[in-house]
PDB file of C-alpha atoms in Angstrom:
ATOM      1  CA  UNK A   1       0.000   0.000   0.000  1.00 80.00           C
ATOM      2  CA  UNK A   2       2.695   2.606   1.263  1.00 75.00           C
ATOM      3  CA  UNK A   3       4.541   1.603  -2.536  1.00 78.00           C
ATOM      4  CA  UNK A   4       1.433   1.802  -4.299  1.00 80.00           C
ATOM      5  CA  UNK A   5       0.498   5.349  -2.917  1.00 80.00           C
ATOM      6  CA  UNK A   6       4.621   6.503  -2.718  1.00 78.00           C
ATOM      7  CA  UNK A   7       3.990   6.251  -7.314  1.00 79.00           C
ATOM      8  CA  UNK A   8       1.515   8.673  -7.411  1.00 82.00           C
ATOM      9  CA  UNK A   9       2.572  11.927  -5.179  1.00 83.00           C
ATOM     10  CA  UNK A  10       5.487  14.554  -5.604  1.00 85.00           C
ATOM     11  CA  UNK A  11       5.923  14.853  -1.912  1.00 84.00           C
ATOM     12  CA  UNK A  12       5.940  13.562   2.156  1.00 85.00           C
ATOM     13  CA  UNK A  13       2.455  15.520   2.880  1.00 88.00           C
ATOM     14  CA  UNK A  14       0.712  14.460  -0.214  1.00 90.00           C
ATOM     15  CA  UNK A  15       2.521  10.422   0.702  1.00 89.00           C
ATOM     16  CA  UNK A  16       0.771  11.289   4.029  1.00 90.00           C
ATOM     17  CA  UNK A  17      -2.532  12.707   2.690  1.00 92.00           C
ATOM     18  CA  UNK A  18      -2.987   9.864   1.082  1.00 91.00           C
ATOM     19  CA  UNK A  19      -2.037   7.269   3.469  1.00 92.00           C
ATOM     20  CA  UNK A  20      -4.784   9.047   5.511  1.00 94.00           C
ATOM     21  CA  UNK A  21      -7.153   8.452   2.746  1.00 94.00           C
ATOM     22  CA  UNK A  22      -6.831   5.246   3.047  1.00 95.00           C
ATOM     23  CA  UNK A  23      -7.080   4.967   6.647  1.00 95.00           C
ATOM     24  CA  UNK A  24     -10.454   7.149   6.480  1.00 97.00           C
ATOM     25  CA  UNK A  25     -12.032   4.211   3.871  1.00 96.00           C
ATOM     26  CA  UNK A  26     -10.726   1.632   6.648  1.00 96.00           C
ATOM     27  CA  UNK A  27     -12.169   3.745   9.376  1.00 96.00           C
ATOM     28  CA  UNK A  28     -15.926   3.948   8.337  1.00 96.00           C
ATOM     29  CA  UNK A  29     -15.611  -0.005   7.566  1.00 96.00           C
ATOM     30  CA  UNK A  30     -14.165  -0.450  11.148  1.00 95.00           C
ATOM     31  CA  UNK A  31     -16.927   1.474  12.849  1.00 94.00           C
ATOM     32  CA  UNK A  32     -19.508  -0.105  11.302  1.00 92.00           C
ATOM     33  CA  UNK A  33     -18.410  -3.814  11.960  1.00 93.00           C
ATOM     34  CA  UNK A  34     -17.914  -2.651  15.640  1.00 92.00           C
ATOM     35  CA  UNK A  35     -20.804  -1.498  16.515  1.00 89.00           C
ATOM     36  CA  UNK A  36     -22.617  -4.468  14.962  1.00 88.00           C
ATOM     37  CA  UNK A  37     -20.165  -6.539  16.945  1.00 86.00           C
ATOM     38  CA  UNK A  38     -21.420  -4.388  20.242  1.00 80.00           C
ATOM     39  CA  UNK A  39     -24.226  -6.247  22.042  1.00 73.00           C
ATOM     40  CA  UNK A  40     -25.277  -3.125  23.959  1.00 71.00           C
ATOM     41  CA  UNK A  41     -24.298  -0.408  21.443  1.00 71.00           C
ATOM     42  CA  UNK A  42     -25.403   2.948  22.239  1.00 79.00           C
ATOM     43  CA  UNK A  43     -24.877   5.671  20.526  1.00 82.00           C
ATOM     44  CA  UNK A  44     -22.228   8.272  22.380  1.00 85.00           C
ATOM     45  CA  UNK A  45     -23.238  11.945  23.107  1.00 87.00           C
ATOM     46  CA  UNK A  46     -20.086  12.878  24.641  1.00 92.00           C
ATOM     47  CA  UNK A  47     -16.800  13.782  22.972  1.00 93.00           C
ATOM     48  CA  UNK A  48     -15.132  11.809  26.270  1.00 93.00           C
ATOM     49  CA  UNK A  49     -17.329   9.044  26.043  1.00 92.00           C
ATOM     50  CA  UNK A  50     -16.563   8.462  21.970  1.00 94.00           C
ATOM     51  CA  UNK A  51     -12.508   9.327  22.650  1.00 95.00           C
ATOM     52  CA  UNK A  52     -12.366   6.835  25.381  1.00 95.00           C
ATOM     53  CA  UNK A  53     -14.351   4.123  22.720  1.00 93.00           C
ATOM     54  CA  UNK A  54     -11.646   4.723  20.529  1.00 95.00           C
ATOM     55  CA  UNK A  55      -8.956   4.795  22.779  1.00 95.00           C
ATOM     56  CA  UNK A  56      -9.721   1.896  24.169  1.00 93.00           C
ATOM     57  CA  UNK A  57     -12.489  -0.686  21.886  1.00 92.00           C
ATOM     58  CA  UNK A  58     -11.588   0.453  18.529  1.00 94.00           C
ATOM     59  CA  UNK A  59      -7.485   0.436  19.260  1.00 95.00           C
ATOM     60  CA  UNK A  60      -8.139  -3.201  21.284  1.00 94.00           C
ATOM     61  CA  UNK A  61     -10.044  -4.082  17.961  1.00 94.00           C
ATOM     62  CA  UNK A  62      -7.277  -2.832  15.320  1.00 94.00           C
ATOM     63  CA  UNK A  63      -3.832  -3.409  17.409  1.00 94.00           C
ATOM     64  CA  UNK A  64      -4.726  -6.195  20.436  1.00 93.00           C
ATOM     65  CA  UNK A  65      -4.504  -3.821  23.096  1.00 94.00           C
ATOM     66  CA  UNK A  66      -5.529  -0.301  24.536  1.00 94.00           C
ATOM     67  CA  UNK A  67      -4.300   3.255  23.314  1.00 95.00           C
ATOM     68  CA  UNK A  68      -1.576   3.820  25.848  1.00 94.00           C
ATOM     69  CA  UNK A  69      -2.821   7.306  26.821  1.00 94.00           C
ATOM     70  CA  UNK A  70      -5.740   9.676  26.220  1.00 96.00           C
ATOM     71  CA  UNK A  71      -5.043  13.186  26.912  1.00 95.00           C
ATOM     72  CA  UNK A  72      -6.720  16.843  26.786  1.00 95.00           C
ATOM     73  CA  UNK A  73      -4.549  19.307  25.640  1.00 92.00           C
ATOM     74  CA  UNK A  74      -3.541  22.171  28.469  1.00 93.00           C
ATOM     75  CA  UNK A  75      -3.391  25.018  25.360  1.00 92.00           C
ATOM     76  CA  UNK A  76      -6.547  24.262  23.252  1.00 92.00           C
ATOM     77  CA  UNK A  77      -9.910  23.269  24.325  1.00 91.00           C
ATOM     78  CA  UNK A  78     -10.960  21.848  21.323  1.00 93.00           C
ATOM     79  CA  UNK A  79      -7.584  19.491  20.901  1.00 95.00           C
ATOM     80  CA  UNK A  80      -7.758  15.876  22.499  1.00 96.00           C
ATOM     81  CA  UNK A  81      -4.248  13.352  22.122  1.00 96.00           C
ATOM     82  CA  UNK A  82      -4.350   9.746  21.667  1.00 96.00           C
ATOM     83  CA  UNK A  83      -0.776   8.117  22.395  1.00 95.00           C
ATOM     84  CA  UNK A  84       0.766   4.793  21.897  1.00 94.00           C
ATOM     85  CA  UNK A  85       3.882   4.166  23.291  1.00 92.00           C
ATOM     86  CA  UNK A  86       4.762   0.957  20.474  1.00 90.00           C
ATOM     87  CA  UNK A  87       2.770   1.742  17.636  1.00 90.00           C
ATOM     88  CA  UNK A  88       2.261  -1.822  15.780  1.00 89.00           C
ATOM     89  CA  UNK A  89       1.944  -0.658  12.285  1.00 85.00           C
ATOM     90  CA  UNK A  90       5.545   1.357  12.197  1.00 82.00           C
ATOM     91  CA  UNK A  91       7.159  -1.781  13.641  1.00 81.00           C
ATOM     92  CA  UNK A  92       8.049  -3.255  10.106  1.00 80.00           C
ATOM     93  CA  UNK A  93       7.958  -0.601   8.191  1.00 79.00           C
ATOM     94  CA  UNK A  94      11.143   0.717   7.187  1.00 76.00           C
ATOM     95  CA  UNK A  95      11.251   4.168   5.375  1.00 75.00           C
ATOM     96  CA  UNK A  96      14.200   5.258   2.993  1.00 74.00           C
ATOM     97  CA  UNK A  97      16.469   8.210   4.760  1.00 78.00           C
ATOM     98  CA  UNK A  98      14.747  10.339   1.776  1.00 76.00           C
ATOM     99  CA  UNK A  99      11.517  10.142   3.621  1.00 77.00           C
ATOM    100  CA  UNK A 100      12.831  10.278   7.097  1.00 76.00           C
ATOM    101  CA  UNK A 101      10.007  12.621   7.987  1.00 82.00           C
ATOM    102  CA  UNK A 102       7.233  10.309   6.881  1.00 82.00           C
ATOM    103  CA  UNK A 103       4.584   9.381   9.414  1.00 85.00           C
ATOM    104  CA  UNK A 104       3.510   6.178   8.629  1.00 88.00           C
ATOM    105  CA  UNK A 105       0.568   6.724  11.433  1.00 92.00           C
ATOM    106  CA  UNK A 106      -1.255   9.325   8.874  1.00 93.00           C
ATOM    107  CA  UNK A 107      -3.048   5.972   8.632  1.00 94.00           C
ATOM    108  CA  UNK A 108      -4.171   5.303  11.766  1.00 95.00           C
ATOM    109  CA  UNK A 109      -4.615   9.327  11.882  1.00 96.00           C
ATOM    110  CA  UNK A 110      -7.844   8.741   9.075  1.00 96.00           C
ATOM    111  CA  UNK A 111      -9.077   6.108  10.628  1.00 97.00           C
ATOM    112  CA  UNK A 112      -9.883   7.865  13.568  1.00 97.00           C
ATOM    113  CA  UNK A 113     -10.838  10.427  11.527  1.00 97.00           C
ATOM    114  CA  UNK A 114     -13.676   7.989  10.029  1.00 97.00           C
ATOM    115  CA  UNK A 115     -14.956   7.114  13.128  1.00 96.00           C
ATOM    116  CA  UNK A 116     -15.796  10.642  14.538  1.00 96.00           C
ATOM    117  CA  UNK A 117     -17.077  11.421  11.562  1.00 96.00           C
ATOM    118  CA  UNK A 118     -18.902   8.440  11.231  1.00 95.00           C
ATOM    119  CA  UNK A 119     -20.524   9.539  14.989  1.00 94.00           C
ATOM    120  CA  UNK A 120     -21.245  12.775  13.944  1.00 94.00           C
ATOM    121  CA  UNK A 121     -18.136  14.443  15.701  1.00 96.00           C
ATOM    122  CA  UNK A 122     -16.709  16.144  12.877  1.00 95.00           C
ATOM    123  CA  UNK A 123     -12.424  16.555  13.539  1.00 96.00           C
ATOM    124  CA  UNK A 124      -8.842  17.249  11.815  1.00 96.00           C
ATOM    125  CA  UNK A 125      -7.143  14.763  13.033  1.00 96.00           C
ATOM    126  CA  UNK A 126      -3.386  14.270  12.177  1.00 95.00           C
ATOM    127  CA  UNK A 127      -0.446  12.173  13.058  1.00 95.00           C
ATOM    128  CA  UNK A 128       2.620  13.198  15.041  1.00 93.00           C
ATOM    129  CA  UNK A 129       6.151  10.792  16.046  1.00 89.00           C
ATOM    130  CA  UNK A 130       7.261  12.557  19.731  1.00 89.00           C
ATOM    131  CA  UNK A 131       9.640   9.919  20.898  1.00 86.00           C
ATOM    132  CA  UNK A 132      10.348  10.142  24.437  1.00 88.00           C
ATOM    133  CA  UNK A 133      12.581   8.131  26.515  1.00 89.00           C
ATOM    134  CA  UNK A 134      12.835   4.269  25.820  1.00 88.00           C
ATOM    135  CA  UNK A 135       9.783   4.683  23.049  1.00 88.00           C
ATOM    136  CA  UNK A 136      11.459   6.158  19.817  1.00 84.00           C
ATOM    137  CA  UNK A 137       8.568   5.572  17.582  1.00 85.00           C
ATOM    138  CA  UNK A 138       6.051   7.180  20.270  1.00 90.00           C
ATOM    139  CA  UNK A 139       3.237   8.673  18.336  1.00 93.00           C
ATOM    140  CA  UNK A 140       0.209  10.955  19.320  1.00 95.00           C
ATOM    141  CA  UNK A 141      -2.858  11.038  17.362  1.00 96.00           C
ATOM    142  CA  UNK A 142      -3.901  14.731  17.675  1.00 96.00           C
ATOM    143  CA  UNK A 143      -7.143  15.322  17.355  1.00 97.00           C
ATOM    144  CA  UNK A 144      -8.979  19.127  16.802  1.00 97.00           C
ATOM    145  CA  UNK A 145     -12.540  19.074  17.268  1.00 95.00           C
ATOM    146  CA  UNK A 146     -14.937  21.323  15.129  1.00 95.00           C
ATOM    147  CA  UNK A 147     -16.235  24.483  17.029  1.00 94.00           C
ATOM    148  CA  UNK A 148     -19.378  22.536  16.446  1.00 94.00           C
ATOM    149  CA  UNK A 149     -18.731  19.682  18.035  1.00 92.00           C
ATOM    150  CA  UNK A 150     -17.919  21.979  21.327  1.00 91.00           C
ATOM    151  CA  UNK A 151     -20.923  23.736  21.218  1.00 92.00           C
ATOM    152  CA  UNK A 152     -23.341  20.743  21.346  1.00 91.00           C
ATOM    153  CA  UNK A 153     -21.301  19.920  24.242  1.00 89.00           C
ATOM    154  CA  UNK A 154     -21.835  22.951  26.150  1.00 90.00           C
ATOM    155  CA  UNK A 155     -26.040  22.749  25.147  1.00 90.00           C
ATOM    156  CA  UNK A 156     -26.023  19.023  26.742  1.00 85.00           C
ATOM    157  CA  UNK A 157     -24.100  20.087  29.936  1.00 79.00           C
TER     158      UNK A 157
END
């Protein structure tokens, strides 16, 4: 896939655009066969209550385990951080010195993407490496809510 899409841009953010792109299509597909898969499924009001579904059903379902952290940013009010300490889809992936600033996790960025969408919490979401120490491939999923999304929040408070 990464070969496929690496043929048809001129650059790292287009590589990445795409890669999220691809993630987004896997995202709405992953939603759906999760919340058939749900025995109680409701349908979350919260932006907490869909964050922590991601960070912890939808990761379990995709990687085998948990998000490693779920965070709200201290600067922005409308920016939420999903971290994972071992990301499992960098660990075979080796990228050229070329593209040393490639984020292979755009993926997992759209399909995170997909699922707020798909739950009506519209969000940029993007993809950032912030190795720290004894996790070099660390990466946060940052996540910046639509004004919308915070203002249906303050009406159900």
């Amino acid at each position: 896939m990464l070969q496929y899409a690496q043929k048809r841009v001129n650059g790292i953010q287009d590589l990445e655009r795409k890669l999220n792109e691809f993630g987004y299509r896997v995202g709405s597909r992953v939603l759906e066969l999760l919340t058939w898969r749900e025995k109680n499924a409701k349908r979350e009001t919260k932006v907490l209550g869909i964050l922590y579904f991601i960070h912890s059903t939808v990761w379990k379902a995709l990687f085998g385990k948990p998000a490693d952290s779920l965070e709200k940013s201290t600067e922005n009010e409308d920016e939420y951080m999903i971290s994972d300490n071992e990301p499992v889809l960098t660990k075979y992936i080796s990228v050229p010195k070329e593209l040393s600033q490639l984020n292979c996790n755009a993926f997992v960025a759209g399909i995170v993407e997909a699922v707020l969408d798909g739950c009506q919490f519209p969000a940029r979401v993007t993809a950032h490496t912030v190795p720290i120490e004894g996790y070099s491939q660390r990466t946060t999923i940052l996540i910046k809510l639509d004004k919308d999304v915070l203002e249906r929040e303050e009406l159900l408070k």
